[in-house]
PDB file of C-alpha atoms and ligand atoms in Angstrom:
ATOM      1  CA  GLY A 972     -23.326-109.756 -73.419  1.00 93.00           C
ATOM      2  CA  LYS A 973     -21.018-111.725 -75.594  1.00 97.00           C
ATOM      3  CA  ILE A 974     -17.983-112.374 -73.640  1.00 98.00           C
ATOM      4  CA  GLU A 975     -14.636-113.586 -75.303  1.00 98.00           C
ATOM      5  CA  TYR A 976     -11.523-114.685 -73.966  1.00 98.00           C
ATOM      6  CA  LYS A 977      -8.633-114.798 -76.600  1.00 98.00           C
ATOM      7  CA  ASP A 978      -5.227-116.472 -75.196  1.00 98.00           C
ATOM      8  CA  ALA A 979      -5.903-114.177 -72.048  1.00 98.00           C
ATOM      9  CA  VAL A 980      -2.498-114.378 -69.936  1.00 98.00           C
ATOM     10  CA  MET A 981      -2.567-112.665 -66.574  1.00 98.00           C
ATOM     11  CA  SER A 982      -0.309-112.567 -63.242  1.00 97.00           C
ATOM     12  CA  TYR A 983      -0.814-110.570 -60.341  1.00 96.00           C
ATOM     13  CA  PHE A 984       2.634-109.259 -60.243  1.00 93.00           C
ATOM     14  CA  GLU A 985       5.265-108.145 -63.089  1.00 89.00           C
ATOM     15  CA  ASN A 986       7.627-111.313 -63.784  1.00 88.00           C
ATOM     16  CA  SER A 987       5.342-113.451 -61.332  1.00 92.00           C
ATOM     17  CA  PRO A 988       3.985-116.575 -62.631  1.00 94.00           C
ATOM     18  CA  ALA A 989       0.701-116.612 -64.804  1.00 97.00           C
ATOM     19  CA  VAL A 990      -2.453-117.478 -63.160  1.00 97.00           C
ATOM     20  CA  LEU A 991      -4.129-117.456 -66.271  1.00 98.00           C
ATOM     21  CA  LYS A 992      -2.609-119.291 -68.981  1.00 98.00           C
ATOM     22  CA  GLU A 993      -3.573-118.401 -72.508  1.00 97.00           C
ATOM     23  CA  VAL A 994      -7.212-118.969 -71.921  1.00 98.00           C
ATOM     24  CA  SER A 995      -9.805-118.884 -74.760  1.00 98.00           C
ATOM     25  CA  PHE A 996     -13.402-119.270 -74.531  1.00 98.00           C
ATOM     26  CA  THR A 997     -16.640-117.611 -75.801  1.00 98.00           C
ATOM     27  CA  ILE A 998     -19.842-116.845 -73.821  1.00 98.00           C
ATOM     28  CA  LYS A 999     -22.679-116.216 -76.009  1.00 97.00           C
ATOM     29  CA  GLY A1000     -24.983-113.110 -74.930  1.00 96.00           C
ATOM     30  CA  GLY A1001     -27.729-114.206 -72.140  1.00 95.00           C
ATOM     31  CA  GLU A1002     -26.057-117.512 -71.490  1.00 96.00           C
ATOM     32  CA  LYS A1003     -25.839-118.589 -67.838  1.00 95.00           C
ATOM     33  CA  ILE A1004     -22.652-119.918 -67.273  1.00 96.00           C
ATOM     34  CA  GLY A1005     -21.386-121.966 -64.258  1.00 95.00           C
ATOM     35  CA  VAL A1006     -17.503-121.726 -63.341  1.00 96.00           C
ATOM     36  CA  VAL A1007     -16.046-124.508 -61.001  1.00 95.00           C
ATOM     37  CA  GLY A1008     -12.406-125.776 -60.136  1.00 94.00           C
ATOM     38  CA  ARG A1009     -10.293-126.458 -57.013  1.00 93.00           C
ATOM     39  CA  THR A1010      -9.269-123.391 -54.625  1.00 92.00           C
ATOM     40  CA  GLY A1011      -6.492-121.474 -56.713  1.00 95.00           C
ATOM     41  CA  SER A1012      -7.486-122.690 -59.981  1.00 97.00           C
ATOM     42  CA  GLY A1013      -8.037-119.169 -61.323  1.00 96.00           C
ATOM     43  CA  LYS A1014     -12.028-118.778 -61.118  1.00 96.00           C
ATOM     44  CA  SER A1015     -11.966-115.144 -59.286  1.00 93.00           C
ATOM     45  CA  SER A1016      -8.581-114.125 -61.405  1.00 96.00           C
ATOM     46  CA  THR A1017     -10.708-114.760 -64.526  1.00 97.00           C
ATOM     47  CA  ILE A1018     -13.404-112.013 -63.371  1.00 95.00           C
ATOM     48  CA  MET A1019     -10.661-109.892 -61.888  1.00 95.00           C
ATOM     49  CA  ALA A1020      -9.367-109.656 -65.560  1.00 97.00           C
ATOM     50  CA  LEU A1021     -12.844-109.268 -66.956  1.00 97.00           C
ATOM     51  CA  PHE A1022     -13.532-106.119 -64.525  1.00 96.00           C
ATOM     52  CA  ARG A1023      -9.752-104.958 -65.404  1.00 96.00           C
ATOM     53  CA  MET A1024      -8.703-105.084 -61.929  1.00 94.00           C
ATOM     54  CA  VAL A1025      -5.594-106.591 -63.323  1.00 95.00           C
ATOM     55  CA  GLU A1026      -4.447-105.915 -66.829  1.00 95.00           C
ATOM     56  CA  LEU A1027      -3.934-108.860 -69.101  1.00 97.00           C
ATOM     57  CA  THR A1028      -0.049-109.579 -70.080  1.00 96.00           C
ATOM     58  CA  SER A1029      -1.072-110.929 -73.460  1.00 97.00           C
ATOM     59  CA  GLY A1030      -4.299-111.643 -75.323  1.00 98.00           C
ATOM     60  CA  ARG A1031      -7.285-110.026 -74.850  1.00 98.00           C
ATOM     61  CA  ILE A1032     -11.174-109.730 -73.972  1.00 98.00           C
ATOM     62  CA  GLU A1033     -13.630-108.621 -75.943  1.00 98.00           C
ATOM     63  CA  ILE A1034     -17.495-107.839 -74.932  1.00 97.00           C
ATOM     64  CA  ASP A1035     -19.955-107.692 -78.218  1.00 96.00           C
ATOM     65  CA  GLY A1036     -16.722-107.694 -80.280  1.00 96.00           C
ATOM     66  CA  ILE A1037     -15.099-104.716 -78.568  1.00 96.00           C
ATOM     67  CA  ASP A1038     -11.535-105.103 -76.806  1.00 97.00           C
ATOM     68  CA  ILE A1039     -12.123-104.067 -73.336  1.00 97.00           C
ATOM     69  CA  SER A1040      -8.588-102.824 -72.681  1.00 96.00           C
ATOM     70  CA  LYS A1041      -9.279-100.054 -75.241  1.00 96.00           C
ATOM     71  CA  LEU A1042     -12.401 -98.681 -73.239  1.00 96.00           C
ATOM     72  CA  ASN A1043     -12.723 -95.987 -70.630  1.00 95.00           C
ATOM     73  CA  LEU A1044     -12.144 -97.889 -67.469  1.00 94.00           C
ATOM     74  CA  GLU A1045     -14.685 -96.081 -65.318  1.00 89.00           C
ATOM     75  CA  GLU A1046     -17.426 -96.147 -68.104  1.00 87.00           C
ATOM     76  CA  PHE A1047     -16.787 -99.751 -68.905  1.00 90.00           C
ATOM     77  CA  ARG A1048     -16.705-101.069 -65.547  1.00 89.00           C
ATOM     78  CA  GLY A1049     -19.772 -99.055 -64.439  1.00 86.00           C
ATOM     79  CA  ARG A1050     -21.532-101.367 -66.758  1.00 88.00           C
ATOM     80  CA  LEU A1051     -20.696-104.551 -65.507  1.00 93.00           C
ATOM     81  CA  ALA A1052     -22.226-105.690 -62.164  1.00 92.00           C
ATOM     82  CA  ILE A1053     -20.627-108.502 -59.650  1.00 90.00           C
ATOM     83  CA  ILE A1054     -21.578-109.544 -56.478  1.00 87.00           C
ATOM     84  CA  PRO A1055     -18.116-110.567 -54.987  1.00 84.00           C
ATOM     85  CA  GLN A1056     -16.823-113.311 -52.933  1.00 81.00           C
ATOM     86  CA  GLU A1057     -15.971-110.899 -49.904  1.00 83.00           C
ATOM     87  CA  PRO A1058     -19.470-108.650 -50.319  1.00 85.00           C
ATOM     88  CA  VAL A1059     -18.290-104.826 -49.924  1.00 86.00           C
ATOM     89  CA  MET A1060     -20.078-102.304 -47.744  1.00 91.00           C
ATOM     90  CA  PHE A1061     -18.872 -98.902 -46.968  1.00 90.00           C
ATOM     91  CA  LYS A1062     -19.116 -96.600 -44.171  1.00 93.00           C
ATOM     92  CA  GLY A1063     -22.213 -94.315 -44.663  1.00 95.00           C
ATOM     93  CA  THR A1064     -25.912 -95.264 -44.931  1.00 96.00           C
ATOM     94  CA  ILE A1065     -28.137 -97.730 -46.584  1.00 96.00           C
ATOM     95  CA  ARG A1066     -28.856 -95.364 -49.236  1.00 97.00           C
ATOM     96  CA  SER A1067     -25.406 -94.378 -49.592  1.00 96.00           C
ATOM     97  CA  ASN A1068     -24.591 -98.007 -50.174  1.00 95.00           C
ATOM     98  CA  LEU A1069     -27.202 -98.525 -52.586  1.00 96.00           C
ATOM     99  CA  ASP A1070     -26.685 -95.366 -54.626  1.00 95.00           C
ATOM    100  CA  PRO A1071     -23.168 -93.973 -54.072  1.00 92.00           C
ATOM    101  CA  PHE A1072     -23.666 -91.509 -56.831  1.00 91.00           C
ATOM    102  CA  ASP A1073     -27.161 -90.685 -55.882  1.00 95.00           C
ATOM    103  CA  ILE A1074     -28.803 -91.416 -59.284  1.00 94.00           C
ATOM    104  CA  TYR A1075     -31.966 -93.652 -58.394  1.00 96.00           C
ATOM    105  CA  THR A1076     -35.224 -92.480 -56.916  1.00 97.00           C
ATOM    106  CA  ASN A1077     -36.373 -93.686 -53.634  1.00 96.00           C
ATOM    107  CA  GLU A1078     -39.062 -95.789 -55.438  1.00 97.00           C
ATOM    108  CA  GLN A1079     -36.215 -97.737 -57.244  1.00 97.00           C
ATOM    109  CA  LEU A1080     -34.196 -98.111 -53.949  1.00 97.00           C
ATOM    110  CA  TRP A1081     -37.112 -99.459 -52.158  1.00 97.00           C
ATOM    111  CA  ASN A1082     -37.969-101.743 -55.547  1.00 96.00           C
ATOM    112  CA  ALA A1083     -34.477-103.025 -55.456  1.00 96.00           C
ATOM    113  CA  LEU A1084     -34.672-103.793 -51.689  1.00 96.00           C
ATOM    114  CA  GLU A1085     -37.730-105.758 -51.968  1.00 95.00           C
ATOM    115  CA  LEU A1086     -36.455-108.028 -54.772  1.00 93.00           C
ATOM    116  CA  ALA A1087     -33.546-108.562 -52.751  1.00 92.00           C
ATOM    117  CA  HIS A1088     -35.544-109.402 -49.877  1.00 91.00           C
ATOM    118  CA  LEU A1089     -34.217-106.789 -47.544  1.00 94.00           C
ATOM    119  CA  LYS A1090     -37.434-104.323 -47.713  1.00 95.00           C
ATOM    120  CA  GLN A1091     -38.829-105.545 -44.738  1.00 95.00           C
ATOM    121  CA  SER A1092     -35.742-105.394 -42.359  1.00 92.00           C
ATOM    122  CA  VAL A1093     -35.012-101.803 -43.588  1.00 95.00           C
ATOM    123  CA  LEU A1094     -38.478-100.692 -43.080  1.00 96.00           C
ATOM    124  CA  GLU A1095     -38.301-101.981 -39.735  1.00 95.00           C
ATOM    125  CA  SER A1096     -35.353-100.084 -38.876  1.00 92.00           C
ATOM    126  CA  GLU A1097     -35.939 -96.584 -37.461  1.00 93.00           C
ATOM    127  CA  MET A1098     -34.183 -94.738 -40.062  1.00 95.00           C
ATOM    128  CA  LYS A1099     -35.142 -96.659 -42.965  1.00 95.00           C
ATOM    129  CA  LEU A1100     -33.079 -95.516 -45.664  1.00 96.00           C
ATOM    130  CA  GLU A1101     -30.513 -93.432 -43.723  1.00 96.00           C
ATOM    131  CA  THR A1102     -29.612 -96.262 -41.199  1.00 95.00           C
ATOM    132  CA  PRO A1103     -25.987 -95.847 -40.654  1.00 94.00           C
ATOM    133  CA  ILE A1104     -23.563 -98.509 -41.921  1.00 93.00           C
ATOM    134  CA  ASP A1105     -20.174 -99.217 -40.425  1.00 90.00           C
ATOM    135  CA  GLU A1106     -16.868 -99.577 -41.990  1.00 86.00           C
ATOM    136  CA  ASN A1107     -16.776-102.903 -43.795  1.00 82.00           C
ATOM    137  CA  GLY A1108     -20.914-103.211 -42.643  1.00 82.00           C
ATOM    138  CA  THR A1109     -19.787-105.204 -39.536  1.00 82.00           C
ATOM    139  CA  ASN A1110     -23.312-104.505 -38.341  1.00 84.00           C
ATOM    140  CA  TYR A1111     -24.644-106.911 -40.942  1.00 87.00           C
ATOM    141  CA  SER A1112     -24.147-110.727 -41.747  1.00 84.00           C
ATOM    142  CA  LEU A1113     -22.274-112.192 -44.477  1.00 81.00           C
ATOM    143  CA  GLY A1114     -25.453-113.196 -46.131  1.00 82.00           C
ATOM    144  CA  GLN A1115     -27.027-109.704 -45.468  1.00 87.00           C
ATOM    145  CA  LYS A1116     -23.892-108.064 -47.153  1.00 89.00           C
ATOM    146  CA  GLN A1117     -24.469-110.111 -50.043  1.00 86.00           C
ATOM    147  CA  LEU A1118     -28.074-109.360 -50.083  1.00 89.00           C
ATOM    148  CA  PHE A1119     -27.103-105.474 -50.053  1.00 92.00           C
ATOM    149  CA  CYS A1120     -24.819-106.500 -53.073  1.00 91.00           C
ATOM    150  CA  LEU A1121     -27.511-108.218 -55.085  1.00 91.00           C
ATOM    151  CA  ALA A1122     -29.713-104.940 -54.348  1.00 94.00           C
ATOM    152  CA  ARG A1123     -26.985-102.672 -55.839  1.00 93.00           C
ATOM    153  CA  THR A1124     -26.648-105.209 -58.587  1.00 91.00           C
ATOM    154  CA  ILE A1125     -30.330-105.054 -59.393  1.00 93.00           C
ATOM    155  CA  LEU A1126     -30.115-100.974 -59.455  1.00 93.00           C
ATOM    156  CA  LYS A1127     -27.326-101.156 -62.071  1.00 90.00           C
ATOM    157  CA  ASN A1128     -29.378-102.974 -64.468  1.00 86.00           C
ATOM    158  CA  SER A1129     -26.310-104.303 -66.390  1.00 90.00           C
ATOM    159  CA  GLN A1130     -26.306-106.814 -69.364  1.00 93.00           C
ATOM    160  CA  ILE A1131     -23.501-108.878 -67.626  1.00 95.00           C
ATOM    161  CA  LEU A1132     -23.591-110.028 -63.849  1.00 94.00           C
ATOM    162  CA  VAL A1133     -21.062-111.810 -62.119  1.00 93.00           C
ATOM    163  CA  LEU A1134     -21.654-113.930 -58.937  1.00 90.00           C
ATOM    164  CA  ASP A1135     -18.462-115.121 -57.176  1.00 86.00           C
ATOM    165  CA  GLU A1136     -20.330-117.199 -54.228  1.00 80.00           C
ATOM    166  CA  ALA A1137     -18.884-117.049 -50.791  1.00 70.00           C
ATOM    167  CA  THR A1138     -16.696-119.760 -49.700  1.00 65.00           C
ATOM    168  CA  ALA A1139     -17.746-119.242 -46.383  1.00 62.00           C
ATOM    169  CA  ALA A1140     -20.901-121.454 -46.092  1.00 59.00           C
ATOM    170  CA  MET A1141     -23.720-118.980 -46.182  1.00 66.00           C
ATOM    171  CA  ASP A1142     -27.194-120.146 -44.955  1.00 74.00           C
ATOM    172  CA  LEU A1143     -28.959-122.182 -47.420  1.00 76.00           C
ATOM    173  CA  GLU A1144     -32.034-119.847 -47.155  1.00 78.00           C
ATOM    174  CA  THR A1145     -30.092-116.684 -47.991  1.00 77.00           C
ATOM    175  CA  ASP A1146     -28.363-118.343 -51.049  1.00 77.00           C
ATOM    176  CA  ASN A1147     -31.568-119.799 -52.110  1.00 79.00           C
ATOM    177  CA  LEU A1148     -33.337-116.283 -51.994  1.00 79.00           C
ATOM    178  CA  ILE A1149     -30.292-114.930 -54.044  1.00 80.00           C
ATOM    179  CA  GLN A1150     -30.458-117.758 -56.733  1.00 80.00           C
ATOM    180  CA  LYS A1151     -34.381-117.317 -57.040  1.00 82.00           C
ATOM    181  CA  THR A1152     -34.155-113.538 -57.403  1.00 86.00           C
ATOM    182  CA  ILE A1153     -31.268-113.761 -59.869  1.00 86.00           C
ATOM    183  CA  ARG A1154     -33.132-116.238 -62.044  1.00 84.00           C
ATOM    184  CA  THR A1155     -36.041-113.956 -62.584  1.00 88.00           C
ATOM    185  CA  VAL A1156     -34.479-110.262 -62.399  1.00 90.00           C
ATOM    186  CA  PHE A1157     -31.362-111.480 -64.636  1.00 90.00           C
ATOM    187  CA  LYS A1158     -33.379-113.642 -66.888  1.00 90.00           C
ATOM    188  CA  ASP A1159     -32.113-112.499 -70.268  1.00 92.00           C
ATOM    189  CA  ARG A1160     -28.873-111.186 -69.157  1.00 94.00           C
ATOM    190  CA  THR A1161     -25.535-112.882 -69.431  1.00 96.00           C
ATOM    191  CA  MET A1162     -24.422-114.340 -66.174  1.00 94.00           C
ATOM    192  CA  ILE A1163     -21.247-115.808 -64.663  1.00 95.00           C
ATOM    193  CA  THR A1164     -21.666-117.755 -61.835  1.00 93.00           C
ATOM    194  CA  ILE A1165     -18.519-119.123 -59.677  1.00 92.00           C
ATOM    195  CA  ALA A1166     -19.748-121.928 -57.489  1.00 87.00           C
ATOM    196  CA  HIS A1167     -18.662-123.621 -54.643  1.00 82.00           C
ATOM    197  CA  ARG A1168     -21.915-125.999 -54.642  1.00 80.00           C
ATOM    198  CA  LEU A1169     -23.070-127.794 -57.341  1.00 84.00           C
ATOM    199  CA  ASP A1170     -26.641-127.242 -57.144  1.00 81.00           C
ATOM    200  CA  THR A1171     -26.117-123.456 -57.664  1.00 81.00           C
ATOM    201  CA  ILE A1172     -24.987-124.276 -61.375  1.00 86.00           C
ATOM    202  CA  ILE A1173     -26.378-127.858 -62.310  1.00 87.00           C
ATOM    203  CA  ASP A1174     -28.864-125.905 -64.465  1.00 86.00           C
ATOM    204  CA  SER A1175     -26.497-123.670 -66.069  1.00 93.00           C
ATOM    205  CA  ASP A1176     -26.436-123.464 -69.677  1.00 96.00           C
ATOM    206  CA  ARG A1177     -22.715-124.412 -69.565  1.00 97.00           C
ATOM    207  CA  VAL A1178     -20.299-125.167 -67.108  1.00 97.00           C
ATOM    208  CA  LEU A1179     -16.472-124.131 -67.311  1.00 97.00           C
ATOM    209  CA  VAL A1180     -13.838-126.219 -65.273  1.00 97.00           C
ATOM    210  CA  MET A1181     -10.845-124.610 -64.549  1.00 97.00           C
ATOM    211  CA  ASP A1182      -7.415-125.952 -63.195  1.00 97.00           C
ATOM    212  CA  HIS A1183      -4.285-124.407 -62.642  1.00 97.00           C
ATOM    213  CA  GLY A1184      -4.998-121.333 -64.470  1.00 98.00           C
ATOM    214  CA  LYS A1185      -6.427-123.406 -67.431  1.00 98.00           C
ATOM    215  CA  ILE A1186      -9.769-124.156 -69.026  1.00 97.00           C
ATOM    216  CA  LEU A1187     -10.174-128.029 -68.490  1.00 97.00           C
ATOM    217  CA  GLU A1188     -13.819-128.835 -69.830  1.00 98.00           C
ATOM    218  CA  PHE A1189     -16.422-125.970 -70.974  1.00 98.00           C
ATOM    219  CA  ASP A1190     -19.803-127.749 -72.013  1.00 98.00           C
ATOM    220  CA  THR A1191     -23.465-128.485 -71.064  1.00 97.00           C
ATOM    221  CA  VAL A1192     -23.787-130.510 -67.710  1.00 96.00           C
ATOM    222  CA  PRO A1193     -24.942-133.625 -69.717  1.00 96.00           C
ATOM    223  CA  ASN A1194     -22.232-133.517 -72.279  1.00 97.00           C
ATOM    224  CA  LEU A1195     -20.024-133.207 -69.476  1.00 97.00           C
ATOM    225  CA  LEU A1196     -21.503-135.949 -67.326  1.00 96.00           C
ATOM    226  CA  SER A1197     -21.322-138.280 -70.343  1.00 97.00           C
ATOM    227  CA  ASN A1198     -17.747-138.467 -69.906  1.00 96.00           C
ATOM    228  CA  PRO A1199     -17.028-140.750 -66.914  1.00 97.00           C
ATOM    229  CA  LYS A1200     -13.827-139.922 -66.854  1.00 96.00           C
ATOM    230  CA  GLY A1201     -13.928-136.174 -67.226  1.00 96.00           C
ATOM    231  CA  ALA A1202     -12.952-133.607 -64.400  1.00 95.00           C
ATOM    232  CA  PHE A1203     -16.463-132.130 -63.992  1.00 95.00           C
ATOM    233  CA  THR A1204     -17.887-135.890 -63.467  1.00 94.00           C
TER     234      THR A1204
HETATM  235  P1  LIG B1432     -11.237-119.914 -54.521  1.00 82.29           P
HETATM  236  O1  LIG B1432     -12.043-121.001 -55.023  1.00 82.29           O
HETATM  237  O2  LIG B1432     -10.443-120.408 -53.423  1.00 82.29           O
HETATM  238  O3  LIG B1432     -12.075-118.623 -54.505  1.00 82.29           O
HETATM  239  P2  LIG B1432     -10.137-119.319 -57.315  1.00 82.29           P
HETATM  240  O4  LIG B1432     -10.208-120.098 -58.289  1.00 82.29           O
HETATM  241  O5  LIG B1432     -10.808-118.236 -57.333  1.00 82.29           O
HETATM  242  O6  LIG B1432     -10.103-119.957 -55.719  1.00 82.29           O
HETATM  243  P3  LIG B1432      -7.885-117.349 -57.511  1.00 82.29           P
HETATM  244  O7  LIG B1432      -8.158-116.495 -56.685  1.00 82.29           O
HETATM  245  O8  LIG B1432      -8.228-116.760 -58.873  1.00 82.29           O
HETATM  246  O9  LIG B1432      -8.634-118.832 -57.349  1.00 82.29           O
HETATM  247  O10 LIG B1432      -6.336-117.618 -57.566  1.00 82.29           O
HETATM  248  C1  LIG B1432      -5.581-118.213 -58.832  1.00 82.29           C
HETATM  249  C2  LIG B1432      -3.977-118.076 -58.359  1.00 82.29           C
HETATM  250  O11 LIG B1432      -3.841-116.564 -58.472  1.00 82.29           O
HETATM  251  C3  LIG B1432      -3.786-118.688 -56.955  1.00 82.29           C
HETATM  252  O12 LIG B1432      -2.416-118.888 -57.161  1.00 82.29           O
HETATM  253  C4  LIG B1432      -3.694-117.377 -55.886  1.00 82.29           C
HETATM  254  O13 LIG B1432      -2.511-117.703 -54.886  1.00 82.29           O
HETATM  255  C5  LIG B1432      -3.159-116.322 -57.066  1.00 82.29           C
HETATM  256  N1  LIG B1432      -3.658-114.987 -56.280  1.00 82.29           N
HETATM  257  C6  LIG B1432      -4.834-114.643 -56.332  1.00 82.29           C
HETATM  258  N2  LIG B1432      -5.141-113.584 -55.923  1.00 82.29           N
HETATM  259  C7  LIG B1432      -3.935-112.931 -55.986  1.00 82.29           C
HETATM  260  C8  LIG B1432      -3.836-111.747 -55.673  1.00 82.29           C
HETATM  261  N3  LIG B1432      -4.572-110.490 -54.923  1.00 82.29           N
HETATM  262  N4  LIG B1432      -2.287-111.461 -55.560  1.00 82.29           N
HETATM  263  C9  LIG B1432      -1.651-112.428 -55.898  1.00 82.29           C
HETATM  264  N5  LIG B1432      -1.672-113.853 -56.201  1.00 82.29           N
HETATM  265  C10 LIG B1432      -2.984-114.025 -56.158  1.00 82.29           C
HETATM  266 MG1  LIG B1433     -12.094-117.243 -55.751  1.00 82.29          MG
END
């Protein structure tokens, strides 16, 4: 679960300005990292690069010493987990949304739903795991969709988990549920949390502060706060 960015440069289109500008940092295996910065500073883009949604223009990203650009994309991406800023649901059923490739047992599915605090509501719906889900999951709230993404993530059992917090205010209760579950289920995994609220990341091992596609600061919260003129302070 060790992640290293080495002079990573990324832009969304050919010949367009870089949104990651020679970004270098190292996350130790199992570390809990908070990422903060103004809107448009490159937080989500950092994750887009990690998932190879957009390939780097130059530099590289290594996981456990392996250059990720050399790995089989499908296999590699299948081993990372993310709860995205815009939670994704597909037209289908609860089952097909949790387990699109039909690889988990019913017991595993219910266990994930329980840990994601969804078991009760799914049990209460008549068709249980076969409950239909609309295109984009319009029959669910943003918070519920994030909980489904959390359940999917729990099933995946990845060594690396990314949480890109929704910008839109989610209710505090759902937010707390997600945080609590993550803290227990993913205790020994590497976790990157892009935060829009300080309380979600204040107990991270370290916090990465981004600005205009660059790393401004990367340190523990007490160290960051010891600099009265620092960006994080
Ligand atoms: P927020 O807090 O609003 O989520 P962010 O820090 O995640 O912001 P990014 O989404 O990484 O910011 O955006 C960094 C830069 O990349 C911005 O200038 C943005 O306009 C640009 N950008 C983001 N997504 C795309 C895209 N899909 N295509 C082109 N440019 C993009
Ligand atoms: Mg973002």
